[in-house]
mmCIF file of C-alpha atoms and ligand atoms in Angstrom:
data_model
loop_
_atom_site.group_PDB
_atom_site.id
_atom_site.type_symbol
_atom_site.label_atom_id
_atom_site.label_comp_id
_atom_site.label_asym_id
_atom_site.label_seq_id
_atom_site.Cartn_x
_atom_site.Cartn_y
_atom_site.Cartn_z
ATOM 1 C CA UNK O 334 -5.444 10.425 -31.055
ATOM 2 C CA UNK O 335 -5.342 11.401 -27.405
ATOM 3 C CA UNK O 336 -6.773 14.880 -25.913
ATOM 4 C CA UNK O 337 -4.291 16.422 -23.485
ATOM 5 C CA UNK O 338 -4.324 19.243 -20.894
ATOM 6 C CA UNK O 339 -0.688 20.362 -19.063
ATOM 7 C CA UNK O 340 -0.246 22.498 -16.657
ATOM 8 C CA UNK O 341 3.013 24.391 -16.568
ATOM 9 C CA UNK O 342 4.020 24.391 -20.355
ATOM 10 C CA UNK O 343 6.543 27.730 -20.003
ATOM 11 C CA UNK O 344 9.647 25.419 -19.684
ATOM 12 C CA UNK O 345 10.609 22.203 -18.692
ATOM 13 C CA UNK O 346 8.983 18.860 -18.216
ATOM 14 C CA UNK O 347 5.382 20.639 -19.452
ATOM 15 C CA UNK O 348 6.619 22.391 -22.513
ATOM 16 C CA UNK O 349 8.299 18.686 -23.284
ATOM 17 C CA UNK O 350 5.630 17.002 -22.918
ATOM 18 C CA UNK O 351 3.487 19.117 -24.918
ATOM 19 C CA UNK O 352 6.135 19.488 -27.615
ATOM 20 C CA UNK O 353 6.567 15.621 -27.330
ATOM 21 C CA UNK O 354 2.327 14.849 -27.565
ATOM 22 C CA UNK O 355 1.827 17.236 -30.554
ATOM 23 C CA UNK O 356 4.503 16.024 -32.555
ATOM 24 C CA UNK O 357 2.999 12.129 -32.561
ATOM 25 C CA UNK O 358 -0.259 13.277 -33.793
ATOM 26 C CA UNK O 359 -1.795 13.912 -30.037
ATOM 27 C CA UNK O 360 -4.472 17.332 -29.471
ATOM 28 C CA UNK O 361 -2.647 19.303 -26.805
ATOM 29 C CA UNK O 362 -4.247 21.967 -24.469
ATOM 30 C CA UNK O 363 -1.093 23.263 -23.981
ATOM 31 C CA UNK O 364 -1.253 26.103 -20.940
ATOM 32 C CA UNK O 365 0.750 28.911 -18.571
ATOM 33 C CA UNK O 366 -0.195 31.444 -16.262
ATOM 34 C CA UNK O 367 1.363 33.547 -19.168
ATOM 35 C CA UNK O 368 0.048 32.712 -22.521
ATOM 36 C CA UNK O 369 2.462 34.549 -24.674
ATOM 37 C CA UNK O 370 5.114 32.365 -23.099
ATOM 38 C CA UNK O 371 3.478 29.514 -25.441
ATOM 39 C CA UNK O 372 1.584 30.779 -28.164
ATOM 40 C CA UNK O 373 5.031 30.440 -30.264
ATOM 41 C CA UNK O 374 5.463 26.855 -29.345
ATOM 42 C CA UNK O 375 1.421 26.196 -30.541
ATOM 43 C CA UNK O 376 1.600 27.922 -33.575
ATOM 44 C CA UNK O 377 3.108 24.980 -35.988
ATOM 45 C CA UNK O 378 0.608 22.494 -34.638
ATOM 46 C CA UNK O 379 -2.661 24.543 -35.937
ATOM 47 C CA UNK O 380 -5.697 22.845 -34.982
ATOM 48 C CA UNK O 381 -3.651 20.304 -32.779
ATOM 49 C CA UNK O 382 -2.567 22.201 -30.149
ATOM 50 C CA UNK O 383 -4.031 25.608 -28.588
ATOM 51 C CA UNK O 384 -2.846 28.046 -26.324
ATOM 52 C CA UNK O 385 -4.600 28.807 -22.823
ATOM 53 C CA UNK O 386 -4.052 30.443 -19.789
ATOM 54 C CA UNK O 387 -3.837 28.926 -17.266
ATOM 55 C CA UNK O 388 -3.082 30.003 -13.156
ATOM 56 C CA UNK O 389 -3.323 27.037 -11.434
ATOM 57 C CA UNK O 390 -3.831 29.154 -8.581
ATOM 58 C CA UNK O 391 -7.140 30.613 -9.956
ATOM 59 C CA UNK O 392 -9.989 27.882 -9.872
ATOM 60 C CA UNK O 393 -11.928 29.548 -12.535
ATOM 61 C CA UNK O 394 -9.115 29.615 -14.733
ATOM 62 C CA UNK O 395 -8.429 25.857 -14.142
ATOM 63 C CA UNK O 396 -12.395 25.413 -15.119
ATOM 64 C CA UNK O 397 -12.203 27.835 -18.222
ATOM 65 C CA UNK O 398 -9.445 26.254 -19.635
ATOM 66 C CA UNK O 399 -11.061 22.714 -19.520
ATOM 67 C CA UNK O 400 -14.285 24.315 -20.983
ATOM 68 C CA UNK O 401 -11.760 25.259 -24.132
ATOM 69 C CA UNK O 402 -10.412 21.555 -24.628
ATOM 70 C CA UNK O 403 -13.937 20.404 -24.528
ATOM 71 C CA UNK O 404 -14.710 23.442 -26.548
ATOM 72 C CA UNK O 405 -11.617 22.940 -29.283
ATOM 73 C CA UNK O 406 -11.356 18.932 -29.349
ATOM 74 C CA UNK O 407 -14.926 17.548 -27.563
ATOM 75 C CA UNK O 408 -13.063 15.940 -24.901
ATOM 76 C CA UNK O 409 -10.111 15.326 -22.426
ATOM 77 C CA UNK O 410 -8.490 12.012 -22.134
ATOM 78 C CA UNK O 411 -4.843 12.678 -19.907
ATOM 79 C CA UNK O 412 -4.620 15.465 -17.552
ATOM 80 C CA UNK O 413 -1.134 16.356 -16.507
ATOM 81 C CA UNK O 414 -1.018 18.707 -13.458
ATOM 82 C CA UNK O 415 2.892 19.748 -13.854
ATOM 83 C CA UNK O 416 3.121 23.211 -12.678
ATOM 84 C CA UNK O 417 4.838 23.683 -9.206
ATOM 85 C CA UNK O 418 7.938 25.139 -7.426
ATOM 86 C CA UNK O 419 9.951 24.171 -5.160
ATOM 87 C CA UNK O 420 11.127 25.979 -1.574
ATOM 88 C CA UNK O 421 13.942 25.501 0.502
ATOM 89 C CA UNK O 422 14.700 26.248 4.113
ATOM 90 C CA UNK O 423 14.534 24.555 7.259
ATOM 91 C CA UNK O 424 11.723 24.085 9.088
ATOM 92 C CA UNK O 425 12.175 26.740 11.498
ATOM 93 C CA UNK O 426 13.888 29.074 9.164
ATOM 94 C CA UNK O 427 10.684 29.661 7.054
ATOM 95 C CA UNK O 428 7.560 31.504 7.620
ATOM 96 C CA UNK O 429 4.095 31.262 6.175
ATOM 97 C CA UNK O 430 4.454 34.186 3.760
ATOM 98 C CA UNK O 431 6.579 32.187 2.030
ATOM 99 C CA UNK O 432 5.929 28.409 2.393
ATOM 100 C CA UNK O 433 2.077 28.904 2.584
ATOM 101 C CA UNK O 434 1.861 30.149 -1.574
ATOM 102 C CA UNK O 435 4.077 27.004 -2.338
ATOM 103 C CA UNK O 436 1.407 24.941 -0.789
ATOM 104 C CA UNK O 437 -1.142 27.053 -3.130
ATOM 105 C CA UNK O 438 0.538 25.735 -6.536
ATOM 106 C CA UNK O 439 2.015 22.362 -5.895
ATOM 107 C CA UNK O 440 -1.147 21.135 -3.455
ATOM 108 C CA UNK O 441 -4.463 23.655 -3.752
ATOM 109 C CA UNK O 442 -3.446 24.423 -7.522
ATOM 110 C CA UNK O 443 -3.173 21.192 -8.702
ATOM 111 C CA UNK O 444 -6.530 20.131 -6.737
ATOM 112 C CA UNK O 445 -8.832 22.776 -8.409
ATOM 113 C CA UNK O 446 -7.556 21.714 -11.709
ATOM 114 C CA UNK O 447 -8.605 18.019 -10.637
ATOM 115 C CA UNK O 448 -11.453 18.841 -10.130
ATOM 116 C CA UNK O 449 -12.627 21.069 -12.745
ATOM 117 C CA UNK O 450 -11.093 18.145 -15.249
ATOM 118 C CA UNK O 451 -12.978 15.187 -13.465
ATOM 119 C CA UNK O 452 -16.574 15.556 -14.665
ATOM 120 C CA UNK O 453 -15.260 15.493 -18.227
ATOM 121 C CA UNK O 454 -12.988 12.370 -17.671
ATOM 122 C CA UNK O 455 -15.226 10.873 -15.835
ATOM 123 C CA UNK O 456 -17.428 10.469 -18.750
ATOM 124 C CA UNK O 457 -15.176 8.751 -21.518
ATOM 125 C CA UNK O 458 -12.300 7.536 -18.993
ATOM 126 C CA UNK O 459 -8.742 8.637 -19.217
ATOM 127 C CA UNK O 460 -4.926 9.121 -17.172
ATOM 128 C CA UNK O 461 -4.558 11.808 -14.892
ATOM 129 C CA UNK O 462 -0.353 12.351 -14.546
ATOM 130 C CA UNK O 463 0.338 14.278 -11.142
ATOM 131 C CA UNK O 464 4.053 15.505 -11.081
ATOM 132 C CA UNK O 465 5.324 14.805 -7.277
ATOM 133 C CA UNK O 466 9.451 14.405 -7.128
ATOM 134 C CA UNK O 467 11.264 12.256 -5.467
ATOM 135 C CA UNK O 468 11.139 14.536 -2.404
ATOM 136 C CA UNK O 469 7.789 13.143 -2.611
ATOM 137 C CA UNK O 470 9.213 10.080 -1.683
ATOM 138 C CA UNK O 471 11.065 10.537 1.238
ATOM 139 C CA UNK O 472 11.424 13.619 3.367
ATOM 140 C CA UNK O 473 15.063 14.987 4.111
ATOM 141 C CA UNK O 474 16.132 18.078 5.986
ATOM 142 C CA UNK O 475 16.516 21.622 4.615
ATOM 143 C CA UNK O 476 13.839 20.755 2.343
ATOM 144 C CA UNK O 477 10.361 19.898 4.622
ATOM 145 C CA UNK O 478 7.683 22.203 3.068
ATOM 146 C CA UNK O 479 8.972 21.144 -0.510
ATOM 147 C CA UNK O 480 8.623 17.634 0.901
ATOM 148 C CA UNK O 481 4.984 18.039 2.792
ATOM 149 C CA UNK O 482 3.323 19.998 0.151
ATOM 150 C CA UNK O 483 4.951 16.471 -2.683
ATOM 151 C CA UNK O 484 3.685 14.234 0.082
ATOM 152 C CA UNK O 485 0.198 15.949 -0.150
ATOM 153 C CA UNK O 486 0.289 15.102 -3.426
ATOM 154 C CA UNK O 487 0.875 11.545 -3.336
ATOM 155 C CA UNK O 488 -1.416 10.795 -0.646
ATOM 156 C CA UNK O 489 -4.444 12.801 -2.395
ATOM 157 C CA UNK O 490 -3.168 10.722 -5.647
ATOM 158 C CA UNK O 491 -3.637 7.302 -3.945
ATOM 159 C CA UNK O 492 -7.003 8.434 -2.933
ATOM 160 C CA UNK O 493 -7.926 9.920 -6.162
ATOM 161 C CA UNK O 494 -6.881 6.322 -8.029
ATOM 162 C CA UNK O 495 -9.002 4.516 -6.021
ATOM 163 C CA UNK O 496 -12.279 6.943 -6.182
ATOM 164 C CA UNK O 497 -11.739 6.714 -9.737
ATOM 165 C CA UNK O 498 -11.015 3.525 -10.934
ATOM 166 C CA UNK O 499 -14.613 2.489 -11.179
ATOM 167 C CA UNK O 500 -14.793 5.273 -13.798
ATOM 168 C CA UNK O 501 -11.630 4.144 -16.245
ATOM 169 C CA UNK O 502 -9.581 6.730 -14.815
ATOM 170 C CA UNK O 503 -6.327 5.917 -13.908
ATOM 171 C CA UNK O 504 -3.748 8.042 -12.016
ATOM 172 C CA UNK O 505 0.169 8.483 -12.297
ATOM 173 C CA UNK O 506 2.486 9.999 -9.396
ATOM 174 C CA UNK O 507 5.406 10.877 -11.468
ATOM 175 C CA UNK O 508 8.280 10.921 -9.404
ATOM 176 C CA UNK O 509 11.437 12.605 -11.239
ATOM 177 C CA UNK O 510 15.194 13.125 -9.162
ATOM 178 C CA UNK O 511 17.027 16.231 -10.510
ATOM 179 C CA UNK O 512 16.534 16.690 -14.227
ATOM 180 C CA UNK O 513 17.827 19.761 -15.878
ATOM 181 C CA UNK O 514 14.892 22.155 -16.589
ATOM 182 C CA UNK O 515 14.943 25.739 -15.048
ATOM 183 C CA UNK O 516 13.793 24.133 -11.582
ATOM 184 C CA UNK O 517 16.610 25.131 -9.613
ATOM 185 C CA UNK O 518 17.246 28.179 -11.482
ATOM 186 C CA UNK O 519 13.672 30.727 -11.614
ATOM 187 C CA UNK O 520 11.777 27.887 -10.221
ATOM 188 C CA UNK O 521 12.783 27.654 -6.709
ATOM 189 C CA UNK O 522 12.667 30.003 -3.660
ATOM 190 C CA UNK O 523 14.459 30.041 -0.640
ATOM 191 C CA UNK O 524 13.610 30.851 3.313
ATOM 192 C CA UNK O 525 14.713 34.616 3.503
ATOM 193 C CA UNK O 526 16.070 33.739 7.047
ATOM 194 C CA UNK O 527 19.242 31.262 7.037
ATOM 195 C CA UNK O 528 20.048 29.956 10.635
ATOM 196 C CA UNK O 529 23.278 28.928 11.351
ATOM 197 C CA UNK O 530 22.336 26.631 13.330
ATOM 198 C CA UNK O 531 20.467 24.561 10.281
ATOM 199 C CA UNK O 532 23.999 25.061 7.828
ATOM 200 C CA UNK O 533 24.797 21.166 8.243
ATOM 201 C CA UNK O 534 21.046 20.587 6.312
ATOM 202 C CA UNK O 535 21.201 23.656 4.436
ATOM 203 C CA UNK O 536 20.162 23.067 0.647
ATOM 204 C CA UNK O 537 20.998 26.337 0.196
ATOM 205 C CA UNK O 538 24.465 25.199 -1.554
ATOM 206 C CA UNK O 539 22.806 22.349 -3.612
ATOM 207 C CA UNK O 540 20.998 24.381 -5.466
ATOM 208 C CA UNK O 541 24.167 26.747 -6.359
ATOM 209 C CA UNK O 542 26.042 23.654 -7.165
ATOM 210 C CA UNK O 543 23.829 21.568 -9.304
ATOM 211 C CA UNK O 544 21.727 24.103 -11.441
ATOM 212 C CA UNK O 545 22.298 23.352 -15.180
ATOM 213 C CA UNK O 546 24.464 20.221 -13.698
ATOM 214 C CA UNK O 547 21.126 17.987 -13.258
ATOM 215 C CA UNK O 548 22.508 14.392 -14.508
ATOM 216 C CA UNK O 549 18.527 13.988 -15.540
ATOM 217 C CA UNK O 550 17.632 14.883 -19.359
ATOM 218 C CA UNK O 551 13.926 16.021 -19.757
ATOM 219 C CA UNK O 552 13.391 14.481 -22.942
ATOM 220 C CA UNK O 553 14.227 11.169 -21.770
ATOM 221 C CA UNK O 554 11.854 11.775 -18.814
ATOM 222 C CA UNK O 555 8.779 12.840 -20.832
ATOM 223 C CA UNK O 556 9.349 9.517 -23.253
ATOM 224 C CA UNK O 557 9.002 7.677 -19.786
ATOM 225 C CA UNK O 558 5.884 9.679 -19.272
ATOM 226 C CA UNK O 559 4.506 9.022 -22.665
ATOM 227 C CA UNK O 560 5.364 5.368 -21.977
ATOM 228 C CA UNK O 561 3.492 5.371 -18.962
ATOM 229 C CA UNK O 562 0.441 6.935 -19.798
ATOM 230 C CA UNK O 563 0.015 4.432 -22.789
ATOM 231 C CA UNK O 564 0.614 1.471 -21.135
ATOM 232 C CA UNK O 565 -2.382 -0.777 -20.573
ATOM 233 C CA UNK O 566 -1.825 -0.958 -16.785
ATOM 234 C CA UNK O 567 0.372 2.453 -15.976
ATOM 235 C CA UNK O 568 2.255 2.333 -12.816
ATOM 236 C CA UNK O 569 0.596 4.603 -10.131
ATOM 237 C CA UNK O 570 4.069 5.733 -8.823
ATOM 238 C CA UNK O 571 6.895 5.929 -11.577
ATOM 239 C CA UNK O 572 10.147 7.107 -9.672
ATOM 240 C CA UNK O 573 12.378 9.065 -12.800
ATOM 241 C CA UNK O 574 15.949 8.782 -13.119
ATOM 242 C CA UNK O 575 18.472 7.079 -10.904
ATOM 243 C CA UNK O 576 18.415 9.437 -7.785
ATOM 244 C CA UNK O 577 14.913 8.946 -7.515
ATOM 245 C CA UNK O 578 14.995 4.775 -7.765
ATOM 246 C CA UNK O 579 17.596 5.343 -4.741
ATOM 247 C CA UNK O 580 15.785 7.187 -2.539
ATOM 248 C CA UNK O 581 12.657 4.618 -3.372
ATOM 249 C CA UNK O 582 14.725 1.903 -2.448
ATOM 250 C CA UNK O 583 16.200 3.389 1.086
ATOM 251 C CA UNK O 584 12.880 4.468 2.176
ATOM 252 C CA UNK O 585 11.388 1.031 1.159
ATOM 253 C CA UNK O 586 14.075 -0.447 3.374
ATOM 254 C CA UNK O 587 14.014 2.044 5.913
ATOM 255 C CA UNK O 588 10.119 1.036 6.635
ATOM 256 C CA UNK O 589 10.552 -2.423 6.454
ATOM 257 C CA UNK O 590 13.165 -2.091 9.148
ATOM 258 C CA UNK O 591 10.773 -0.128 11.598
ATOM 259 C CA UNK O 592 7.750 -1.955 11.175
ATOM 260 C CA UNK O 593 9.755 -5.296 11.586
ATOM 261 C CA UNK O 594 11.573 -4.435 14.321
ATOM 262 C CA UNK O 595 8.695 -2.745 16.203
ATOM 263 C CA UNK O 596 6.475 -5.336 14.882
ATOM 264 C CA UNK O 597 5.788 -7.316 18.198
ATOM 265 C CA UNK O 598 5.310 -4.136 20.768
ATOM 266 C CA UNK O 599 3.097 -1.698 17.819
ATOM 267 C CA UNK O 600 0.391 -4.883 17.009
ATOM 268 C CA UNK O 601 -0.683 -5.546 20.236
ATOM 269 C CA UNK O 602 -2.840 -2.435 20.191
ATOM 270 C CA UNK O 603 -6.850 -3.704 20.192
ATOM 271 C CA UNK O 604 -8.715 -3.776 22.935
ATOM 272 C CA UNK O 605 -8.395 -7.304 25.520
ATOM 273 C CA UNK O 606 -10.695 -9.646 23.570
ATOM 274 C CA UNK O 607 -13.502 -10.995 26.511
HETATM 275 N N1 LIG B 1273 13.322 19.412 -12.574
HETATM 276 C C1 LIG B 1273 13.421 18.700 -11.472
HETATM 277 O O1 LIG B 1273 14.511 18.366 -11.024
HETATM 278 C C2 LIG B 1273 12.177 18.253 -10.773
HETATM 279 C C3 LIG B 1273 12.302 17.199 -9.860
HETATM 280 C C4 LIG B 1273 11.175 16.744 -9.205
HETATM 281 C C5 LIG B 1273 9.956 17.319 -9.469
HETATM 282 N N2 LIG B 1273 9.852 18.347 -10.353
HETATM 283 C C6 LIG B 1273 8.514 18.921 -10.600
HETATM 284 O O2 LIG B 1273 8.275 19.032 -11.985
HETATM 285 C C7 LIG B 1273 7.307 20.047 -12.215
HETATM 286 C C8 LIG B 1273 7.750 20.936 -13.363
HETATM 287 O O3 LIG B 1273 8.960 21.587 -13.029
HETATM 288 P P1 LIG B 1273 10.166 21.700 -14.055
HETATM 289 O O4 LIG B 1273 11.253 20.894 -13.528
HETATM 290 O O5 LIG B 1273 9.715 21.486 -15.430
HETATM 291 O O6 LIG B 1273 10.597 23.226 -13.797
HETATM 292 P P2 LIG B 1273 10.388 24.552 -14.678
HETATM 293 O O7 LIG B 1273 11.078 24.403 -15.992
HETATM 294 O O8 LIG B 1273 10.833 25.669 -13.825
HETATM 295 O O9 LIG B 1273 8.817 24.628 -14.907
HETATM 296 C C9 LIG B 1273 7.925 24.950 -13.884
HETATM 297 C C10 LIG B 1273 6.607 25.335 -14.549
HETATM 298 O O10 LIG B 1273 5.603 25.552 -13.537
HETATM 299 C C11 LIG B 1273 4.899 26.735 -13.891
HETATM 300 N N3 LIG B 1273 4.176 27.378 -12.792
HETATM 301 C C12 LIG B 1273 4.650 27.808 -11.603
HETATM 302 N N4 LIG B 1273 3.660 28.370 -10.893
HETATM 303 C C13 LIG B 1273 2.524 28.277 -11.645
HETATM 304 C C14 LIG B 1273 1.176 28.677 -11.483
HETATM 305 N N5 LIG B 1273 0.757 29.305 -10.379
HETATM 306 N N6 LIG B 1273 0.278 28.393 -12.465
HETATM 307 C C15 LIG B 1273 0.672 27.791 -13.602
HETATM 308 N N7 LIG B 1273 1.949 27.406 -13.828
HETATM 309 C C16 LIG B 1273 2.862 27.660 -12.861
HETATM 310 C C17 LIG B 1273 5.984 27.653 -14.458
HETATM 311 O O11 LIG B 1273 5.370 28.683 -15.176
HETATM 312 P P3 LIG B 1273 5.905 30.224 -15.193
HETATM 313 O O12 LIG B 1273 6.747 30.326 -16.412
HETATM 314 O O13 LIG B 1273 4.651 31.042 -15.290
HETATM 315 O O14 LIG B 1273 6.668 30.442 -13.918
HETATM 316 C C18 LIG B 1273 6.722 26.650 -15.331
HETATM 317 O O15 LIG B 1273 6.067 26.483 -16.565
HETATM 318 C C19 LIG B 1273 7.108 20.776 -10.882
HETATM 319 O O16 LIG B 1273 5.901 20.339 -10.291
HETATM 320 C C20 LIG B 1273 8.305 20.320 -10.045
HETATM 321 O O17 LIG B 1273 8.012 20.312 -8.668
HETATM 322 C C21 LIG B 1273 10.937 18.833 -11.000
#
């Protein structure tokens, strides 16, 4: 019986996942910036699953709520920092007001919760699951902050894995495409400013176009997760759904391509050997 903590169980992926880990017999620390939004969803799993709020944008809040799992159960063994949003807007459309708070959930947020969980799973071991995206992945136009503050995550993930290890913690970057939670409905903002001169990267369409459409099905994505965390050697990025295995695959290529081809001129870099 596993001890989990989620950030981000309103909707979506994090109220799957804690629906999903409750109902096999799991303790969940389920939590939202709003508890009322999930003390329903607790309530038939008495003693199994609790309640907690949860800002990921308040540190102290992050360390309270890890003080209640420890509290409630004695322990944490997976940490899954889910909560985010995304933004969209060109680069030059945006301005800090507005990208600057998205960096505050998806990067700072998830961070402090780290943080506050790591002494505790330091101690017994466990899986910390970091929800990036595929945008994560690969960076594409009329979605850059979205992209930098995923990327942030990754790269702070590969560190964390490695700082870690020695302590039987292992790390996940989950990578999902589009799956149909409410994402691209409440969960996404857009650059008040729209420059016509950006329409040709303009996501501002997409998101019209494919919320509620998503070809990805959350349930099947948190089995993946589940899969993942209990494997004996979890992957350390796990790209979700087809979209996402694409855009792995053409940025894997994409690399190879530049470092082959500049291969001979960007080596030859060290300093003339006496
Ligand atoms: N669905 C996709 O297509 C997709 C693709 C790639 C990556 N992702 C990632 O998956 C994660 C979950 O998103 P989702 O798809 O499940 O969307 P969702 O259904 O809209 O859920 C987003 C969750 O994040 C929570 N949240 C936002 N700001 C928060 C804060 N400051 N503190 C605590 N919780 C906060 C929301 O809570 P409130 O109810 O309080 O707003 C909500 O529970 C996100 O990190 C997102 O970037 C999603």
């Amino acid at each position: 019986m596993k001890t989990w903590l989620i950030t981000g169980c309103s909707s979506g992926f994090g109220r799957r996942l804690a629906l999903a880990a409750a109902r096999r017999g799991d303790r969940v620390v389920a939590t939202a910036r709003t508890v009322e939004a999930i003390r329903e969803m607790a309530l038939p799993f008495e003693g199994r699953m609790i309640a907690v709020p949860l800002d990921v944008t308040d540190s102290a809040s992050a360390r309270a709520a890890v003080e209640r799992a420890v509290e409630a159960f004695g322990t944490l063994d997976i940490l899954v920092n889910n909560a985010g949003y995304g933004f969209f807007g060109a680069i030059e459309e945006a301005s800090p007001e507005e990208y600057r708070p998205m960096f505050e959930v998806n990067v700072f947020g998830l961070v402090e919760t780290i943080r506050a969980a790591l002494p505790v799973l330091r101690r017994g071991g466990g899986t910390i699951v970091n929800m990036s995206s595929s945008a994560g992945i690969a960076g594409h136009g009329g979605g850059g902050y979205y992209n930098a503050a995923k990327f942030a995550v990754e790269g702070l993930s590969e560190a964390l894995a490695d700082e870690v290890r020695p302590f039987g913690v292992r790390v996940v970057i989950v990578e999902p495409g589009p799956f149909r939670t409410e994402f691209l409905g409440r969960s996404i903002a857009m650059a008040a400013q729209e420059m016509p001169e950006y329409a040709a990267s303009s996501r501002r369409r997409y998101r019209e176009t494919n919320d509620g459409h998503q070809a990805g099905d959350p349930d099947k994505a948190v089995t993946v997760i589940l899969r993942a965390v209990d494997a004996d050697e979890p992957p350390l990025h796990l790209p979700l759904g087809p979209v996402a295995h694409g855009i792995a695959e053409r940025k894997l290529a994409a690399f190879r391509k530049d470092i082959d081809t500049w291969r001979d001129v960007s080596i030859n870099t060290d300093f003339d050997r006496p």
